[in-house]
XYZ file of C-alpha atoms in Angstrom:
410
model
C 51.074 18.777 224.891
C 51.527 15.029 225.294
C 53.818 12.969 227.462
C 55.357 9.730 226.222
C 53.450 6.807 227.685
C 56.676 4.850 228.029
C 58.246 7.405 230.412
C 56.244 7.478 233.649
C 57.464 9.480 236.630
C 60.136 7.474 238.412
C 59.503 6.493 241.985
C 63.147 6.718 242.960
C 66.446 8.003 241.622
C 67.678 6.407 238.429
C 71.373 5.499 238.119
C 73.178 7.538 235.495
C 73.712 4.581 233.178
C 69.971 3.833 233.124
C 68.610 7.351 232.533
C 66.407 7.594 229.472
C 65.578 10.809 227.667
C 62.010 11.916 228.258
C 60.453 13.508 225.182
C 59.427 17.048 226.019
C 56.494 17.193 223.698
C 55.918 17.855 220.022
C 58.194 20.300 218.294
C 60.284 22.629 220.402
C 57.603 24.095 222.625
C 58.289 24.507 226.329
C 56.664 21.678 228.320
C 53.649 22.809 230.315
C 55.256 21.759 233.602
C 58.423 23.728 232.763
C 56.412 26.855 231.979
C 54.499 26.468 235.245
C 57.706 25.942 237.209
C 59.307 28.999 235.619
C 56.220 31.082 236.367
C 56.238 30.028 240.025
C 59.963 30.717 240.284
C 59.619 34.200 238.794
C 56.671 34.953 241.081
C 58.687 33.862 244.109
C 61.630 36.051 243.199
C 59.396 39.056 242.448
C 57.768 38.680 245.860
C 61.185 38.468 247.471
C 62.264 41.696 245.769
C 59.002 43.386 246.789
C 59.581 42.507 250.454
C 63.128 43.821 250.143
C 61.799 47.097 248.749
C 59.358 47.444 251.658
C 62.109 46.798 254.214
C 64.485 49.227 252.488
C 61.954 52.052 252.206
C 62.377 53.543 255.735
C 66.103 53.990 255.119
C 65.539 55.552 251.670
C 67.785 52.946 250.076
C 66.978 52.135 246.471
C 66.094 48.446 245.943
C 67.713 48.183 242.513
C 70.890 49.713 243.892
C 70.892 47.158 246.717
C 70.403 44.325 244.228
C 72.891 45.548 241.649
C 75.694 47.175 243.633
C 76.193 45.222 246.849
C 79.491 43.703 247.967
C 80.910 41.423 245.217
C 78.739 43.108 242.603
C 80.911 46.220 242.876
C 84.024 44.211 242.055
C 82.397 42.622 239.022
C 81.194 45.990 237.739
C 84.686 47.443 238.106
C 86.177 44.518 236.151
C 83.526 44.936 233.451
C 84.389 48.627 233.107
C 88.169 48.673 233.587
C 89.428 45.105 233.333
C 91.605 43.393 235.907
C 94.287 45.122 237.965
C 92.574 46.621 241.030
C 93.826 45.864 244.544
C 92.214 47.062 247.760
C 94.287 47.311 250.932
C 92.114 47.063 254.036
C 93.109 47.531 257.676
C 90.210 45.407 258.873
C 91.092 42.191 257.033
C 88.300 40.315 255.363
C 85.568 41.842 257.453
C 84.007 38.462 258.092
C 84.788 38.127 261.742
C 86.779 34.975 261.042
C 90.113 36.427 261.951
C 91.612 35.349 258.619
C 93.042 37.248 255.716
C 95.637 39.993 255.318
C 93.428 42.746 253.982
C 94.971 42.657 250.484
C 92.073 42.108 248.103
C 92.932 41.617 244.429
C 90.245 41.443 241.748
C 91.932 38.410 240.158
C 89.976 36.353 242.699
C 86.852 36.988 240.592
C 86.282 34.823 237.528
C 85.798 36.562 234.159
C 82.607 35.274 232.530
C 80.068 37.414 234.395
C 81.909 40.734 233.919
C 82.519 39.815 230.271
C 78.774 39.338 229.773
C 78.100 42.676 231.480
C 80.598 44.400 229.223
C 79.135 42.754 226.121
C 75.585 43.836 226.957
C 76.818 47.338 227.731
C 78.397 47.524 224.272
C 75.250 46.277 222.524
C 72.610 48.183 224.502
C 72.222 51.564 226.224
C 72.132 49.870 229.647
C 74.662 50.929 232.269
C 76.801 48.365 234.076
C 74.444 47.804 236.999
C 71.402 47.298 234.773
C 73.362 44.988 232.477
C 74.551 42.963 235.464
C 71.038 42.539 236.788
C 69.795 41.557 233.335
C 72.479 38.852 233.122
C 71.675 37.559 236.614
C 67.900 37.530 236.146
C 68.149 35.847 232.750
C 70.606 33.288 234.091
C 68.331 32.547 237.063
C 65.433 31.830 234.697
C 67.619 29.627 232.481
C 68.856 27.827 235.596
C 65.278 27.222 236.767
C 64.448 25.600 233.419
C 67.602 23.469 233.558
C 66.826 22.347 237.110
C 63.315 21.442 235.989
C 64.640 19.353 233.116
C 67.003 17.437 235.400
C 64.201 16.793 237.893
C 61.757 15.831 235.164
C 64.229 13.428 233.598
C 64.730 11.603 236.885
C 61.393 11.865 238.691
C 58.759 13.353 236.417
C 57.148 16.804 236.061
C 55.585 17.118 239.527
C 58.846 16.592 241.398
C 60.626 18.812 238.871
C 58.244 21.708 239.508
C 58.568 21.360 243.281
C 62.354 21.210 242.909
C 62.401 24.551 241.077
C 60.115 26.175 243.634
C 62.249 24.934 246.539
C 65.363 26.309 244.877
C 63.657 29.678 244.483
C 62.657 29.721 248.167
C 65.983 28.902 249.800
C 66.944 31.256 252.653
C 69.644 32.898 250.521
C 67.638 32.879 247.280
C 67.642 36.698 247.269
C 71.110 36.253 245.731
C 69.387 34.888 242.614
C 67.928 38.375 242.100
C 71.225 40.198 242.682
C 74.285 41.040 240.619
C 76.084 37.877 241.703
C 77.465 34.891 239.807
C 75.515 32.061 241.462
C 72.675 32.249 238.882
C 75.198 32.075 236.037
C 76.998 29.077 237.504
C 73.736 27.263 238.242
C 72.435 27.858 234.708
C 75.485 26.291 233.086
C 75.699 23.564 235.734
C 72.058 22.485 235.434
C 72.136 22.218 231.664
C 75.566 20.556 231.680
C 74.271 17.920 234.115
C 71.174 17.445 231.964
C 73.418 16.980 228.919
C 75.494 14.403 230.830
C 72.419 12.458 231.906
C 71.144 12.407 228.314
C 74.583 11.535 226.870
C 75.127 14.806 225.018
C 78.825 14.819 225.806
C 80.049 17.760 223.732
C 77.318 19.992 225.114
C 78.087 18.777 228.623
C 81.777 19.588 228.276
C 81.180 22.981 226.649
C 78.727 24.065 229.339
C 81.048 22.759 232.060
C 83.875 24.869 230.630
C 81.649 27.963 230.761
C 80.602 27.102 234.317
C 84.287 26.936 235.211
C 84.743 30.490 233.958
C 81.959 31.814 236.165
C 82.971 31.005 239.761
C 85.831 29.436 241.766
C 83.641 26.464 242.707
C 82.641 25.985 239.081
C 85.236 23.211 238.839
C 82.568 20.967 240.402
C 80.724 20.862 237.066
C 83.812 19.715 235.188
C 84.448 17.085 237.854
C 80.882 15.792 237.447
C 81.308 15.517 233.666
C 84.648 13.736 234.032
C 83.221 11.337 236.623
C 80.336 10.492 234.307
C 82.751 10.009 231.405
C 84.893 7.606 233.437
C 81.769 5.720 234.467
C 80.648 5.477 230.839
C 84.064 4.290 229.640
C 84.029 1.609 232.346
C 80.509 0.557 231.371
C 81.466 0.340 227.684
C 84.774 -1.465 228.217
C 85.470 -3.771 225.330
C 83.378 -1.638 222.980
C 84.193 1.508 221.049
C 83.882 4.690 223.105
C 82.342 7.487 220.986
C 84.657 10.366 220.124
C 82.030 12.791 221.409
C 82.655 11.497 224.939
C 86.400 12.162 224.701
C 85.729 15.609 223.257
C 83.306 16.526 226.039
C 85.674 15.251 228.726
C 88.538 17.262 227.246
C 86.477 20.458 227.060
C 85.037 20.290 230.584
C 88.045 21.490 232.643
C 89.300 24.098 230.159
C 87.374 27.066 231.601
C 88.358 26.754 235.251
C 91.830 25.449 234.567
C 92.520 28.057 231.917
C 91.636 30.976 234.178
C 93.590 29.601 237.147
C 96.682 29.158 234.948
C 96.232 32.635 233.444
C 96.127 34.239 236.891
C 99.111 32.176 237.983
C 101.119 33.260 234.954
C 100.165 36.880 235.575
C 101.298 36.554 239.194
C 104.558 34.814 238.250
C 103.530 31.452 239.722
C 101.565 29.454 237.107
C 100.352 26.718 239.452
C 100.038 28.599 242.739
C 99.410 32.231 241.843
C 95.627 32.053 241.870
C 95.548 30.273 245.221
C 97.841 32.937 246.664
C 95.313 35.567 245.593
C 92.578 33.625 247.358
C 94.646 33.267 250.532
C 95.152 37.027 250.629
C 91.366 37.312 250.663
C 91.331 34.950 253.650
C 89.856 32.149 251.552
C 91.641 28.807 251.583
C 90.811 25.128 251.931
C 91.889 23.889 255.367
C 89.543 20.899 255.699
C 87.181 22.867 257.921
C 89.619 23.849 260.686
C 88.906 27.565 260.310
C 85.154 26.985 260.175
C 85.230 24.899 263.350
C 87.247 27.556 265.155
C 84.823 30.264 264.093
C 81.822 28.159 265.104
C 83.392 27.676 268.543
C 83.912 31.417 268.983
C 80.388 32.086 267.780
C 78.866 29.722 270.349
C 81.009 31.054 273.204
C 80.638 34.763 272.553
C 77.473 35.126 270.476
C 77.170 36.894 267.133
C 74.730 38.295 264.594
C 71.836 36.232 263.261
C 73.264 35.355 259.866
C 76.299 33.547 261.304
C 74.359 30.852 263.227
C 71.954 30.647 260.283
C 74.907 29.899 258.023
C 75.967 27.132 260.385
C 72.458 25.631 260.383
C 72.159 25.813 256.585
C 75.501 24.082 256.017
C 74.544 21.394 258.547
C 71.225 20.838 256.766
C 73.089 20.656 253.460
C 75.266 17.891 254.889
C 72.188 15.904 255.937
C 70.611 16.414 252.503
C 73.769 15.122 250.830
C 73.576 11.957 252.931
C 69.947 11.550 251.825
C 70.974 12.098 248.199
C 73.496 9.257 248.561
C 70.895 7.026 250.193
C 68.518 7.770 247.305
C 71.117 6.408 244.852
C 71.204 9.554 242.771
C 73.176 9.468 239.499
C 76.922 9.821 239.945
C 77.268 13.249 238.240
C 74.759 14.810 240.658
C 76.525 13.245 243.642
C 79.972 14.437 242.529
C 78.742 17.946 241.724
C 76.834 18.430 244.988
C 79.508 16.722 247.063
C 82.261 19.025 245.812
C 80.180 22.159 246.377
C 79.449 20.950 249.899
C 83.123 20.135 250.472
C 84.101 23.675 249.479
C 81.543 25.107 251.910
C 82.559 22.773 254.742
C 86.304 22.771 254.224
C 86.899 26.372 253.184
C 88.197 28.916 255.673
C 87.039 32.535 255.715
C 83.774 34.243 254.789
C 81.711 32.013 257.034
C 78.555 34.009 256.319
C 78.930 33.295 252.587
C 78.822 29.508 252.878
C 75.047 29.247 252.256
C 75.545 31.310 249.081
C 78.248 28.891 247.950
C 75.657 26.097 248.283
C 72.975 27.834 246.206
C 74.064 26.097 242.970
C 73.859 22.675 244.701
C 70.245 22.121 243.665
C 70.513 18.281 243.616
C 70.581 18.423 247.425
C 66.899 19.393 247.242
C 65.787 16.405 245.165
C 64.846 14.169 248.095
C 62.907 17.023 249.752
C 61.156 17.737 246.439
C 60.100 14.101 246.170
C 58.655 14.147 249.679
C 56.847 17.447 249.159
C 55.435 16.302 245.822
C 54.012 13.199 247.501
C 52.546 15.376 250.247
C 50.979 17.681 247.670
C 49.209 14.729 246.059
C 48.014 13.228 249.348
C 47.468 16.345 251.479
C 47.460 19.500 249.325
C 46.801 21.835 252.256
C 49.772 20.497 254.181
C 52.029 21.139 251.201
C 50.573 24.635 250.817
C 51.332 25.441 254.454
C 54.928 24.214 254.085
C 55.431 26.208 250.878
C 53.949 29.347 252.454
C 56.200 29.036 255.494
C 59.276 28.588 253.304
C 58.270 31.567 251.189
C 57.661 33.826 254.171
C 60.984 32.980 255.767
C 62.873 33.276 252.475
C 61.452 36.712 251.673
C 61.958 38.191 255.139
C 65.392 36.683 255.700
C 66.564 37.741 252.244
C 65.528 41.331 252.965
C 67.344 41.158 256.285
C 70.546 39.935 254.631
C 70.615 42.709 252.023
C 69.179 45.667 253.940
C 69.895 45.128 257.638
C 72.757 42.669 258.118
C 75.416 44.999 256.691
C 77.716 42.032 256.142
C 79.077 40.447 252.945
C 76.734 37.892 251.441
C-alpha cells in the first residue's frame, strides 16, 4: 500500500477551499491506517462491553438486554414493530430531575430512519428487533469510525486520523456506540457527508446529509454544514459557472430533517410547529441555556448523582474544544457541524444527563486533541500510552456505571 508523495500529513488544519483529495492507495482496498484504526476502535468497544458484563453480573442482568433495550431503545423497537402512534402519560414528568416537561411522551419525537432499518433487517433475516437494532448500531459505529478516519486523514494524515478514531471510541459516553441508540447512525452519515463535502462530492454530501437528518433531531447540523460549504464554494467561484452537482447536493441536504418535521407537523395539525410541540411535551426545547443554567445551580446547591456533574464537565470541555477548533482554522463545514451540535447541547432545556450523548457525533471537536496526542506518541510513546490507558479505563468503567448502576436515561 503506497501513499502519494505529493500529499504529506498536514501540520495544521486546511481551509475547506484548499483541501486536496488524498489517494487511498491502489484499487479499492482499505488503507492500512484505516484498518488499524477500525481494529483499535472495535477492540475498545469490545472491552467496554466486557467491563459492562462484569459489572452487570452480580445483579443477574443480561448485557445484551442492557445494550439493546435500555431507555430510548425501547421506543425505537416499538416504532419498528408497530409504527408511530404510541403516547405514554407519566406522573413523574421527564424523569430527568430538571423540573421540565408535562409527562406526555409521544413517539413522534423519534426520527424514523433507525426503526426503519431495524424493521427492514427483521424482514430479511430471522433476527428479532433487539438483535437487529444492535446489528444496525454496531455496523453504523464501524462505518462512522472509517468515515472519521477519512476526514482526519484528509486534513492531517493517517497518524492523527487513527488517534482521532481511538479518542472517539474512548469518550466517557462511548458505551452508547455499542447500544441500540441512533448516535452511531447519525455519526456514520455525518462523517461521510463531511468527507464528501471536503472532497467536493456534492451529490453524495447532500444525499448523506438528508439521511443524517432522518436519523436524529440534531441531524440538521449535517445539512447546515453542507449548505454552509455550498455557499462558501459559490462565493469562491463567483463570476464562474457553478456546477449543477453543487446545487443538487445543496437541495438534497435538508430534505430528510425538514421532511420529517413537516410530516409530524401535518399529522399533528400544525405543519410548522407540530413537531416542536411534541418535543416540548417531552420537556425538550431550545431556551438558549436558561433551563440548563437553572439545573446546574440546583445541582451545585443541593448535590446530585455522579452523572449530572459529569455531564456539566463534559459540555464545558466540549465548549473549550470548540474554541480550539476555531483557533486551529478548521474547515468551515466542520466548524458549522460541531458548533450546531454544541449549541443544541448548551441551549437545550431538559434531559441534562443526555447532553454528553448529544455531543457524541461531534467528532471534529477531538481533532486538536488528536493532533497533540499524535505528536506525543511520536516524541514520547510511553506518555501517549499512559494517556490512552487512562482514557480507556475511565471510559469502560464510567460506561458500565451509566448503563448498569445510574438508573437514569442516557
